[in-house]
Amino acid sequence: MELLSFSTDRLTLRHWRDALAHPARRDQLERDILPILTPKVLAHLPPSLQTRQTPSAINHWVTKRAQESDVYTISDRTKDQLIGLLILAAPEQADHIHLGYLLDEPAWGLGYASEILQGLAVQFAHQTVQLTTGVGHDNPASARMLEKAGFKQDADQSNDSTLIYVWNGTHEAV
């Protein structure tokens, strides 16, 4: 399942395919991503999404994400500035999507994650799709935000370190 782009009140999300297809645009994208992928931003993400903050490591990270997922840049509409990434992976089925997102530290606590989830709900409102995402037990704010967006905790998939949340296409106001 691939979206080309969509906007919310404050954000524009665009598939990064076009940027990756042009060497100069890819180089700029990697330079823009480098300061976002800090250890603090990556701390709550799975080991497969961890990376070092070096140009070569970011290049490898971008290549790996492009191979396994649909990735969208998240930009502040007023500043046209990259503030994060949305990662959608559908490894087995097109109607079952693993959702991940990361936001630059200055963008934390401003409601952007809720806005992204609301935008996704609108995009998938007329489709049968299941979104699955994980949240560390040490990140209760993200868990509350997912619940507010209509995600339900799946105890069967959750484990000692990660709570798994599922959204089954039920559009609820966030």
GROMACS .gro file of N, CA and C in nm:
model
  522
    1MET      N    1   0.085  -0.116   0.000
    1MET     CA    2   0.000   0.000   0.000
    1MET      C    3   0.089   0.122   0.000
    2GLU      N    4   0.078   0.201  -0.102
    2GLU     CA    5   0.165   0.318  -0.111
    2GLU      C    6   0.084   0.443  -0.137
    3LEU      N    7   0.111   0.543  -0.061
    3LEU     CA    8   0.054   0.675  -0.081
    3LEU      C    9   0.163   0.758  -0.148
    4LEU      N   10   0.126   0.854  -0.228
    4LEU     CA   11   0.228   0.939  -0.288
    4LEU      C   12   0.263   1.054  -0.195
    5SER      N   13   0.161   1.119  -0.144
    5SER     CA   14   0.181   1.227  -0.048
    5SER      C   15   0.046   1.262   0.012
    6PHE      N   16   0.051   1.329   0.125
    6PHE     CA   17  -0.070   1.384   0.183
    6PHE      C   18  -0.030   1.494   0.279
    7SER      N   19  -0.127   1.578   0.311
    7SER     CA   20  -0.102   1.691   0.400
    7SER      C   21  -0.200   1.688   0.515
    8THR      N   22  -0.157   1.748   0.624
    8THR     CA   23  -0.244   1.771   0.739
    8THR      C   24  -0.244   1.922   0.760
    9ASP      N   25  -0.302   1.968   0.867
    9ASP     CA   26  -0.306   2.112   0.891
    9ASP      C   27  -0.168   2.176   0.890
   10ARG      N   28  -0.071   2.109   0.952
   10ARG     CA   29   0.063   2.168   0.966
   10ARG      C   30   0.173   2.095   0.893
   11LEU      N   31   0.143   1.977   0.838
   11LEU     CA   32   0.249   1.892   0.784
   11LEU      C   33   0.224   1.851   0.640
   12THR      N   34   0.332   1.825   0.569
   12THR     CA   35   0.328   1.763   0.438
   12THR      C   36   0.411   1.636   0.445
   13LEU      N   37   0.351   1.526   0.402
   13LEU     CA   38   0.422   1.398   0.398
   13LEU      C   39   0.434   1.355   0.253
   14ARG      N   40   0.557   1.327   0.210
   14ARG     CA   41   0.585   1.289   0.071
   14ARG      C   42   0.668   1.162   0.068
   15HIS      N   43   0.631   1.072  -0.023
   15HIS     CA   44   0.714   0.954  -0.042
   15HIS      C   45   0.852   1.002  -0.086
   16TRP      N   46   0.957   0.939  -0.034
   16TRP     CA   47   1.091   0.989  -0.064
   16TRP      C   48   1.150   0.933  -0.192
   17ARG      N   49   1.075   0.855  -0.267
   17ARG     CA   50   1.125   0.792  -0.389
   17ARG      C   51   1.187   0.892  -0.487
   18ASP      N   52   1.119   1.004  -0.511
   18ASP     CA   53   1.171   1.103  -0.606
   18ASP      C   54   1.305   1.160  -0.560
   19ALA      N   55   1.316   1.187  -0.430
   19ALA     CA   56   1.443   1.240  -0.378
   19ALA      C   57   1.555   1.138  -0.393
   20LEU      N   58   1.524   1.011  -0.371
   20LEU     CA   59   1.628   0.909  -0.380
   20LEU      C   60   1.672   0.882  -0.523
   21ALA      N   61   1.587   0.914  -0.619
   21ALA     CA   62   1.618   0.888  -0.759
   21ALA      C   63   1.717   0.988  -0.819
   22HIS      N   64   1.738   1.099  -0.752
   22HIS     CA   65   1.828   1.203  -0.803
   22HIS      C   66   1.944   1.220  -0.705
   23PRO      N   67   2.068   1.194  -0.748
   23PRO     CA   68   2.182   1.198  -0.655
   23PRO      C   69   2.192   1.326  -0.572
   24ALA      N   70   2.174   1.441  -0.632
   24ALA     CA   71   2.187   1.566  -0.557
   24ALA      C   72   2.076   1.579  -0.452
   25ARG      N   73   1.954   1.538  -0.489
   25ARG     CA   74   1.842   1.546  -0.394
   25ARG      C   75   1.858   1.444  -0.282
   26ARG      N   76   1.912   1.325  -0.318
   26ARG     CA   77   1.937   1.225  -0.214
   26ARG      C   78   2.043   1.276  -0.116
   27ASP      N   79   2.149   1.333  -0.170
   27ASP     CA   80   2.254   1.388  -0.083
   27ASP      C   81   2.196   1.491   0.013
   28GLN      N   82   2.110   1.579  -0.038
   28GLN     CA   83   2.048   1.681   0.048
   28GLN      C   84   1.957   1.616   0.153
   29LEU      N   85   1.880   1.516   0.111
   29LEU     CA   86   1.793   1.446   0.205
   29LEU      C   87   1.876   1.382   0.316
   30GLU      N   88   1.984   1.318   0.281
   30GLU     CA   89   2.070   1.255   0.382
   30GLU      C   90   2.130   1.359   0.476
   31ARG      N   91   2.168   1.475   0.423
   31ARG     CA   92   2.220   1.582   0.509
   31ARG      C   93   2.110   1.632   0.603
   32ASP      N   94   1.986   1.637   0.554
   32ASP     CA   95   1.874   1.682   0.637
   32ASP      C   96   1.838   1.579   0.744
   33ILE      N   97   1.853   1.451   0.712
   33ILE     CA   98   1.820   1.343   0.806
   33ILE      C   99   1.926   1.330   0.914
   34LEU      N  100   2.051   1.354   0.880
   34LEU     CA  101   2.163   1.333   0.973
   34LEU      C  102   2.140   1.394   1.111
   35PRO      N  103   2.102   1.521   1.123
   35PRO     CA  104   2.084   1.577   1.258
   35PRO      C  105   1.956   1.530   1.328
   36ILE      N  106   1.864   1.467   1.255
   36ILE     CA  107   1.740   1.418   1.314
   36ILE      C  108   1.763   1.283   1.383
   37LEU      N  109   1.846   1.199   1.323
   37LEU     CA  110   1.865   1.062   1.374
   37LEU      C  111   1.964   1.059   1.490
   38THR      N  112   1.929   1.128   1.596
   38THR     CA  113   2.012   1.132   1.716
   38THR      C  114   1.986   1.008   1.801
   39PRO      N  115   2.078   0.976   1.890
   39PRO     CA  116   2.054   0.862   1.980
   39PRO      C  117   1.924   0.876   2.059
   40LYS      N  118   1.889   0.997   2.098
   40LYS     CA  119   1.765   1.018   2.174
   40LYS      C  120   1.642   0.990   2.087
   41VAL      N  121   1.645   1.032   1.960
   41VAL     CA  122   1.533   1.007   1.868
   41VAL      C  123   1.522   0.857   1.840
   42LEU      N  124   1.634   0.790   1.823
   42LEU     CA  125   1.635   0.648   1.789
   42LEU      C  126   1.614   0.557   1.910
   43ALA      N  127   1.622   0.610   2.031
   43ALA     CA  128   1.621   0.529   2.152
   43ALA      C  129   1.501   0.435   2.162
   44HIS      N  130   1.385   0.476   2.117
   44HIS     CA  131   1.265   0.395   2.132
   44HIS      C  132   1.236   0.308   2.009
   45LEU      N  133   1.326   0.309   1.912
   45LEU     CA  134   1.303   0.232   1.791
   45LEU      C  135   1.374   0.097   1.798
   46PRO      N  136   1.328   0.000   1.719
   46PRO     CA  137   1.390  -0.133   1.723
   46PRO      C  138   1.537  -0.129   1.678
   47PRO      N  139   1.614  -0.229   1.715
   47PRO     CA  140   1.756  -0.234   1.679
   47PRO      C  141   1.781  -0.218   1.529
   48SER      N  142   1.692  -0.271   1.447
   48SER     CA  143   1.711  -0.262   1.301
   48SER      C  144   1.707  -0.119   1.250
   49LEU      N  145   1.652  -0.027   1.328
   49LEU     CA  146   1.643   0.114   1.286
   49LEU      C  147   1.750   0.202   1.350
   50GLN      N  148   1.837   0.143   1.427
   50GLN     CA  149   1.944   0.220   1.491
   50GLN      C  150   2.054   0.249   1.388
   51THR      N  151   2.124   0.360   1.407
   51THR     CA  152   2.236   0.396   1.320
   51THR      C  153   2.325   0.497   1.392
   52ARG      N  154   2.443   0.513   1.337
   52ARG     CA  155   2.534   0.617   1.387
   52ARG      C  156   2.507   0.746   1.309
   53GLN      N  157   2.552   0.856   1.365
   53GLN     CA  158   2.534   0.986   1.299
   53GLN      C  159   2.657   1.021   1.217
   54THR      N  160   2.681   0.942   1.114
   54THR     CA  161   2.788   0.972   1.019
   54THR      C  162   2.728   0.968   0.880
   55PRO      N  163   2.782   1.042   0.785
   55PRO     CA  164   2.725   1.041   0.650
   55PRO      C  165   2.717   0.901   0.589
   56SER      N  166   2.820   0.819   0.606
   56SER     CA  167   2.816   0.686   0.545
   56SER      C  168   2.712   0.597   0.614
   57ALA      N  169   2.698   0.610   0.746
   57ALA     CA  170   2.598   0.531   0.817
   57ALA      C  171   2.457   0.574   0.776
   58ILE      N  172   2.435   0.703   0.759
   58ILE     CA  173   2.304   0.753   0.717
   58ILE      C  174   2.273   0.704   0.576
   59ASN      N  175   2.372   0.706   0.487
   59ASN     CA  176   2.354   0.656   0.351
   59ASN      C  177   2.310   0.510   0.354
   60HIS      N  178   2.376   0.429   0.435
   60HIS     CA  179   2.340   0.288   0.446
   60HIS      C  180   2.200   0.274   0.506
   61TRP      N  181   2.168   0.352   0.608
   61TRP     CA  182   2.037   0.349   0.673
   61TRP      C  183   1.926   0.382   0.573
   62VAL      N  184   1.946   0.486   0.493
   62VAL     CA  185   1.847   0.525   0.392
   62VAL      C  186   1.829   0.413   0.290
   63THR      N  187   1.938   0.354   0.244
   63THR     CA  188   1.930   0.244   0.148
   63THR      C  189   1.850   0.127   0.204
   64LYS      N  190   1.878   0.089   0.328
   64LYS     CA  191   1.806  -0.022   0.392
   64LYS      C  192   1.657   0.009   0.406
   65ARG      N  193   1.623   0.129   0.449
   65ARG     CA  194   1.481   0.165   0.465
   65ARG      C  195   1.411   0.162   0.329
   66ALA      N  196   1.477   0.212   0.225
   66ALA     CA  197   1.416   0.216   0.092
   66ALA      C  198   1.390   0.075   0.039
   67GLN      N  199   1.475  -0.020   0.077
   67GLN     CA  200   1.458  -0.158   0.031
   67GLN      C  201   1.342  -0.229   0.099
   68GLU      N  202   1.314  -0.193   0.223
   68GLU     CA  203   1.218  -0.269   0.300
   68GLU      C  204   1.086  -0.199   0.329
   69SER      N  205   1.077  -0.070   0.299
   69SER     CA  206   0.960   0.007   0.343
   69SER      C  207   0.927   0.118   0.245
   70ASP      N  208   0.807   0.170   0.262
   70ASP     CA  209   0.770   0.297   0.200
   70ASP      C  210   0.797   0.403   0.305
   71VAL      N  211   0.883   0.498   0.272
   71VAL     CA  212   0.921   0.601   0.367
   71VAL      C  213   0.875   0.736   0.314
   72TYR      N  214   0.822   0.816   0.407
   72TYR     CA  215   0.770   0.949   0.374
   72TYR      C  216   0.843   1.052   0.458
   73THR      N  217   0.884   1.158   0.393
   73THR     CA  218   0.941   1.269   0.467
   73THR      C  219   0.827   1.347   0.530
   74ILE      N  220   0.850   1.397   0.648
   74ILE     CA  221   0.752   1.478   0.720
   74ILE      C  222   0.810   1.618   0.729
   75SER      N  223   0.742   1.712   0.668
   75SER     CA  224   0.790   1.851   0.668
   75SER      C  225   0.687   1.944   0.729
   76ASP      N  226   0.736   2.042   0.800
   76ASP     CA  227   0.654   2.150   0.852
   76ASP      C  228   0.612   2.234   0.731
   77ARG      N  229   0.482   2.248   0.710
   77ARG     CA  230   0.431   2.318   0.591
   77ARG      C  231   0.469   2.465   0.588
   78THR      N  232   0.477   2.529   0.704
   78THR     CA  233   0.506   2.672   0.704
   78THR      C  234   0.653   2.701   0.677
   79LYS      N  235   0.740   2.611   0.718
   79LYS     CA  236   0.884   2.631   0.701
   79LYS      C  237   0.943   2.547   0.589
   80ASP      N  238   0.864   2.452   0.536
   80ASP     CA  239   0.913   2.354   0.439
   80ASP      C  240   1.046   2.294   0.488
   81GLN      N  241   1.044   2.254   0.614
   81GLN     CA  242   1.163   2.200   0.680
   81GLN      C  243   1.134   2.057   0.723
   82LEU      N  244   1.228   1.966   0.694
   82LEU     CA  245   1.215   1.827   0.735
   82LEU      C  246   1.217   1.817   0.887
   83ILE      N  247   1.114   1.751   0.943
   83ILE     CA  248   1.109   1.732   1.088
   83ILE      C  249   1.101   1.584   1.126
   84GLY      N  250   1.092   1.496   1.027
   84GLY     CA  251   1.085   1.354   1.062
   84GLY      C  252   1.057   1.265   0.943
   85LEU      N  253   1.035   1.137   0.975
   85LEU     CA  254   1.007   1.036   0.874
   85LEU      C  255   0.894   0.947   0.921
   86LEU      N  256   0.812   0.904   0.827
   86LEU     CA  257   0.708   0.805   0.849
   86LEU      C  258   0.749   0.681   0.771
   87ILE      N  259   0.745   0.565   0.837
   87ILE     CA  260   0.787   0.440   0.774
   87ILE      C  261   0.668   0.345   0.774
   88LEU      N  262   0.631   0.299   0.655
   88LEU     CA  263   0.523   0.202   0.640
   88LEU      C  264   0.579   0.078   0.572
   89ALA      N  265   0.570  -0.035   0.638
   89ALA     CA  266   0.622  -0.160   0.584
   89ALA      C  267   0.510  -0.263   0.581
   90ALA      N  268   0.496  -0.328   0.467
   90ALA     CA  269   0.395  -0.432   0.450
   90ALA      C  270   0.464  -0.560   0.404
   91PRO      N  271   0.531  -0.629   0.496
   91PRO     CA  272   0.612  -0.744   0.457
   91PRO      C  273   0.536  -0.862   0.400
   92GLU      N  274   0.419  -0.895   0.455
   92GLU     CA  275   0.347  -1.013   0.408
   92GLU      C  276   0.223  -0.980   0.326
   93GLN      N  277   0.146  -0.884   0.374
   93GLN     CA  278   0.018  -0.855   0.312
   93GLN      C  279   0.004  -0.705   0.290
   94ALA      N  280  -0.058  -0.669   0.179
   94ALA     CA  281  -0.077  -0.527   0.149
   94ALA      C  282  -0.174  -0.461   0.246
   95ASP      N  283  -0.261  -0.539   0.310
   95ASP     CA  284  -0.359  -0.480   0.401
   95ASP      C  285  -0.313  -0.483   0.548
   96HIS      N  286  -0.191  -0.526   0.573
   96HIS     CA  287  -0.135  -0.527   0.708
   96HIS      C  288  -0.004  -0.448   0.703
   97ILE      N  289  -0.005  -0.331   0.764
   97ILE     CA  290   0.108  -0.239   0.752
   97ILE      C  291   0.171  -0.215   0.889
   98HIS      N  292   0.302  -0.227   0.894
   98HIS     CA  293   0.376  -0.192   1.015
   98HIS      C  294   0.410  -0.043   1.005
   99LEU      N  295   0.376   0.029   1.108
   99LEU     CA  296   0.389   0.174   1.111
   99LEU      C  297   0.502   0.214   1.206
  100GLY      N  298   0.586   0.303   1.161
  100GLY     CA  299   0.687   0.362   1.246
  100GLY      C  300   0.704   0.508   1.208
  101TYR      N  301   0.742   0.588   1.302
  101TYR     CA  302   0.767   0.729   1.272
  101TYR      C  303   0.873   0.779   1.368
  102LEU      N  304   0.944   0.878   1.324
  102LEU     CA  305   1.041   0.944   1.411
  102LEU      C  306   1.037   1.091   1.382
  103LEU      N  307   1.048   1.168   1.488
  103LEU     CA  308   1.042   1.313   1.478
  103LEU      C  309   1.165   1.373   1.542
  104ASP      N  310   1.212   1.482   1.483
  104ASP     CA  311   1.323   1.557   1.537
  104ASP      C  312   1.289   1.602   1.680
  105GLU      N  313   1.388   1.602   1.768
  105GLU     CA  314   1.363   1.637   1.909
  105GLU      C  315   1.286   1.768   1.927
  106PRO      N  316   1.320   1.877   1.854
  106PRO     CA  317   1.242   2.001   1.873
  106PRO      C  318   1.094   1.988   1.835
  107ALA      N  319   1.058   1.882   1.762
  107ALA     CA  320   0.919   1.861   1.721
  107ALA      C  321   0.840   1.778   1.822
  108TRP      N  322   0.907   1.728   1.925
  108TRP     CA  323   0.839   1.646   2.025
  108TRP      C  324   0.742   1.730   2.108
  109GLY      N  325   0.632   1.671   2.143
  109GLY     CA  326   0.537   1.735   2.233
  109GLY      C  327   0.451   1.842   2.169
  110LEU      N  328   0.456   1.854   2.037
  110LEU     CA  329   0.379   1.958   1.968
  110LEU      C  330   0.255   1.902   1.899
  111GLY      N  331   0.225   1.775   1.920
  111GLY     CA  332   0.105   1.715   1.861
  111GLY      C  333   0.123   1.664   1.719
  112TYR      N  334   0.246   1.664   1.668
  112TYR     CA  335   0.268   1.619   1.531
  112TYR      C  336   0.237   1.471   1.512
  113ALA      N  337   0.272   1.385   1.607
  113ALA     CA  338   0.246   1.241   1.592
  113ALA      C  339   0.095   1.216   1.584
  114SER      N  340   0.018   1.283   1.667
  114SER     CA  341  -0.128   1.268   1.659
  114SER      C  342  -0.180   1.316   1.525
  115GLU      N  343  -0.124   1.423   1.476
  115GLU     CA  344  -0.166   1.478   1.347
  115GLU      C  345  -0.133   1.380   1.233
  116ILE      N  346  -0.018   1.317   1.241
  116ILE     CA  347   0.022   1.217   1.140
  116ILE      C  348  -0.076   1.100   1.142
  117LEU      N  349  -0.107   1.050   1.261
  117LEU     CA  350  -0.199   0.936   1.272
  117LEU      C  351  -0.338   0.973   1.222
  118GLN      N  352  -0.381   1.094   1.251
  118GLN     CA  353  -0.511   1.138   1.201
  118GLN      C  354  -0.508   1.146   1.048
  119GLY      N  355  -0.400   1.197   0.992
  119GLY     CA  356  -0.385   1.203   0.846
  119GLY      C  357  -0.386   1.064   0.784
  120LEU      N  358  -0.319   0.969   0.848
  120LEU     CA  359  -0.321   0.831   0.798
  120LEU      C  360  -0.461   0.772   0.804
  121ALA      N  361  -0.533   0.799   0.912
  121ALA     CA  362  -0.670   0.748   0.925
  121ALA      C  363  -0.757   0.800   0.811
  122VAL      N  364  -0.739   0.925   0.774
  122VAL     CA  365  -0.815   0.981   0.662
  122VAL      C  366  -0.775   0.911   0.532
  123GLN      N  367  -0.645   0.889   0.511
  123GLN     CA  368  -0.598   0.824   0.389
  123GLN      C  369  -0.651   0.681   0.375
  124PHE      N  370  -0.662   0.611   0.488
  124PHE     CA  371  -0.704   0.471   0.486
  124PHE      C  372  -0.853   0.452   0.520
  125ALA      N  373  -0.928   0.561   0.530
  125ALA     CA  374  -1.067   0.555   0.576
  125ALA      C  375  -1.155   0.463   0.491
  126HIS      N  376  -1.131   0.454   0.363
  126HIS     CA  377  -1.216   0.375   0.274
  126HIS      C  378  -1.147   0.248   0.227
  127GLN      N  379  -1.050   0.202   0.305
  127GLN     CA  380  -0.976   0.082   0.270
  127GLN      C  381  -0.976  -0.013   0.389
  128THR      N  382  -0.964  -0.140   0.360
  128THR     CA  383  -0.948  -0.238   0.466
  128THR      C  384  -0.800  -0.253   0.492
  129VAL      N  385  -0.756  -0.199   0.604
  129VAL     CA  386  -0.613  -0.201   0.635
  129VAL      C  387  -0.597  -0.212   0.786
  130GLN      N  388  -0.491  -0.280   0.825
  130GLN     CA  389  -0.456  -0.289   0.966
  130GLN      C  390  -0.319  -0.229   0.984
  131LEU      N  391  -0.308  -0.130   1.073
  131LEU     CA  392  -0.180  -0.069   1.106
  131LEU      C  393  -0.134  -0.127   1.239
  132THR      N  394  -0.008  -0.168   1.245
  132THR     CA  395   0.050  -0.222   1.367
  132THR      C  396   0.174  -0.142   1.401
  133THR      N  397   0.190  -0.109   1.530
  133THR     CA  398   0.309  -0.036   1.573
  133THR      C  399   0.346  -0.080   1.714
  134GLY      N  400   0.469  -0.062   1.748
  134GLY     CA  401   0.517  -0.099   1.880
  134GLY      C  402   0.562   0.023   1.958
  135VAL      N  403   0.545   0.015   2.090
  135VAL     CA  404   0.586   0.122   2.180
  135VAL      C  405   0.655   0.057   2.300
  136GLY      N  406   0.770   0.109   2.335
  136GLY     CA  407   0.839   0.058   2.453
  136GLY      C  408   0.760   0.086   2.579
  137HIS      N  409   0.772  -0.004   2.675
  137HIS     CA  410   0.706   0.017   2.804
  137HIS      C  411   0.751   0.147   2.869
  138ASP      N  412   0.870   0.193   2.832
  138ASP     CA  413   0.926   0.315   2.890
  138ASP      C  414   0.880   0.441   2.817
  139ASN      N  415   0.779   0.429   2.731
  139ASN     CA  416   0.730   0.542   2.653
  139ASN      C  417   0.578   0.554   2.667
  140PRO      N  418   0.528   0.577   2.789
  140PRO     CA  419   0.383   0.580   2.810
  140PRO      C  420   0.312   0.693   2.736
  141ALA      N  421   0.381   0.803   2.708
  141ALA     CA  422   0.316   0.913   2.635
  141ALA      C  423   0.278   0.868   2.493
  142SER      N  424   0.366   0.794   2.428
  142SER     CA  425   0.333   0.744   2.294
  142SER      C  426   0.220   0.643   2.300
  143ALA      N  427   0.218   0.559   2.403
  143ALA     CA  428   0.110   0.462   2.417
  143ALA      C  429  -0.025   0.534   2.432
  144ARG      N  430  -0.030   0.638   2.513
  144ARG     CA  431  -0.154   0.714   2.531
  144ARG      C  432  -0.197   0.780   2.401
  145MET      N  433  -0.101   0.834   2.328
  145MET     CA  434  -0.132   0.899   2.202
  145MET      C  435  -0.191   0.799   2.103
  146LEU      N  436  -0.135   0.677   2.096
  146LEU     CA  437  -0.189   0.574   2.007
  146LEU      C  438  -0.331   0.536   2.047
  147GLU      N  439  -0.355   0.520   2.175
  147GLU     CA  440  -0.489   0.486   2.222
  147GLU      C  441  -0.588   0.596   2.186
  148LYS      N  442  -0.547   0.720   2.202
  148LYS     CA  443  -0.632   0.834   2.167
  148LYS      C  444  -0.666   0.833   2.017
  149ALA      N  445  -0.573   0.783   1.935
  149ALA     CA  446  -0.593   0.778   1.790
  149ALA      C  447  -0.673   0.656   1.746
  150GLY      N  448  -0.717   0.573   1.841
  150GLY     CA  449  -0.799   0.458   1.805
  150GLY      C  450  -0.725   0.327   1.796
  151PHE      N  451  -0.596   0.325   1.830
  151PHE     CA  452  -0.520   0.200   1.833
  151PHE      C  453  -0.556   0.125   1.961
  152LYS      N  454  -0.558  -0.008   1.951
  152LYS     CA  455  -0.586  -0.093   2.066
  152LYS      C  456  -0.463  -0.179   2.094
  153GLN      N  457  -0.431  -0.195   2.221
  153GLN     CA  458  -0.317  -0.279   2.257
  153GLN      C  459  -0.350  -0.425   2.228
  154ASP      N  460  -0.255  -0.496   2.168
  154ASP     CA  461  -0.268  -0.638   2.139
  154ASP      C  462  -0.178  -0.713   2.237
  155ALA      N  463  -0.238  -0.765   2.342
  155ALA     CA  464  -0.161  -0.833   2.447
  155ALA      C  465  -0.091  -0.958   2.393
  156ASP      N  466  -0.150  -1.025   2.295
  156ASP     CA  467  -0.088  -1.146   2.241
  156ASP      C  468   0.043  -1.118   2.168
  157GLN      N  469   0.053  -1.002   2.104
  157GLN     CA  470   0.175  -0.967   2.032
  157GLN      C  471   0.275  -0.890   2.118
  158SER      N  472   0.228  -0.830   2.227
  158SER     CA  473   0.316  -0.752   2.314
  158SER      C  474   0.410  -0.845   2.390
  159ASN      N  475   0.522  -0.787   2.437
  159ASN     CA  476   0.617  -0.866   2.515
  159ASN      C  477   0.670  -0.781   2.631
  160ASP      N  478   0.773  -0.830   2.697
  160ASP     CA  479   0.827  -0.762   2.815
  160ASP      C  480   0.883  -0.623   2.787
  161SER      N  481   0.927  -0.599   2.663
  161SER     CA  482   0.988  -0.470   2.633
  161SER      C  483   0.901  -0.380   2.545
  162THR      N  484   0.807  -0.440   2.468
  162THR     CA  485   0.732  -0.363   2.370
  162THR      C  486   0.583  -0.393   2.377
  163LEU      N  487   0.504  -0.287   2.380
  163LEU     CA  488   0.359  -0.299   2.369
  163LEU      C  489   0.324  -0.285   2.221
  164ILE      N  490   0.247  -0.376   2.169
  164ILE     CA  491   0.205  -0.372   2.029
  164ILE      C  492   0.063  -0.317   2.023
  165TYR      N  493   0.045  -0.219   1.935
  165TYR     CA  494  -0.085  -0.156   1.915
  165TYR      C  495  -0.131  -0.179   1.772
  166VAL      N  496  -0.262  -0.197   1.755
  166VAL     CA  497  -0.321  -0.227   1.625
  166VAL      C  498  -0.437  -0.131   1.600
  167TRP      N  499  -0.445  -0.084   1.477
  167TRP     CA  500  -0.556  -0.001   1.431
  167TRP      C  501  -0.618  -0.075   1.314
  168ASN      N  502  -0.748  -0.103   1.323
  168ASN     CA  503  -0.816  -0.183   1.220
  168ASN      C  504  -0.906  -0.102   1.130
  169GLY      N  505  -0.867   0.018   1.099
  169GLY     CA  506  -0.944   0.097   1.005
  169GLY      C  507  -1.061   0.171   1.068
  170THR      N  508  -1.068   0.174   1.198
  170THR     CA  509  -1.175   0.247   1.264
  170THR      C  510  -1.129   0.390   1.281
  171HIS      N  511  -1.192   0.481   1.209
  171HIS     CA  512  -1.153   0.621   1.215
  171HIS      C  513  -1.218   0.687   1.335
  172GLU      N  514  -1.136   0.723   1.432
  172GLU     CA  515  -1.186   0.795   1.549
  172GLU      C  516  -1.112   0.927   1.556
  173ALA      N  517  -1.180   1.026   1.605
  173ALA     CA  518  -1.118   1.159   1.616
  173ALA      C  519  -1.001   1.154   1.712
  174VAL      N  520  -0.895   1.222   1.677
  174VAL     CA  521  -0.779   1.232   1.766
  174VAL      C  522  -0.760   1.376   1.809
   0.00000   0.00000   0.00000
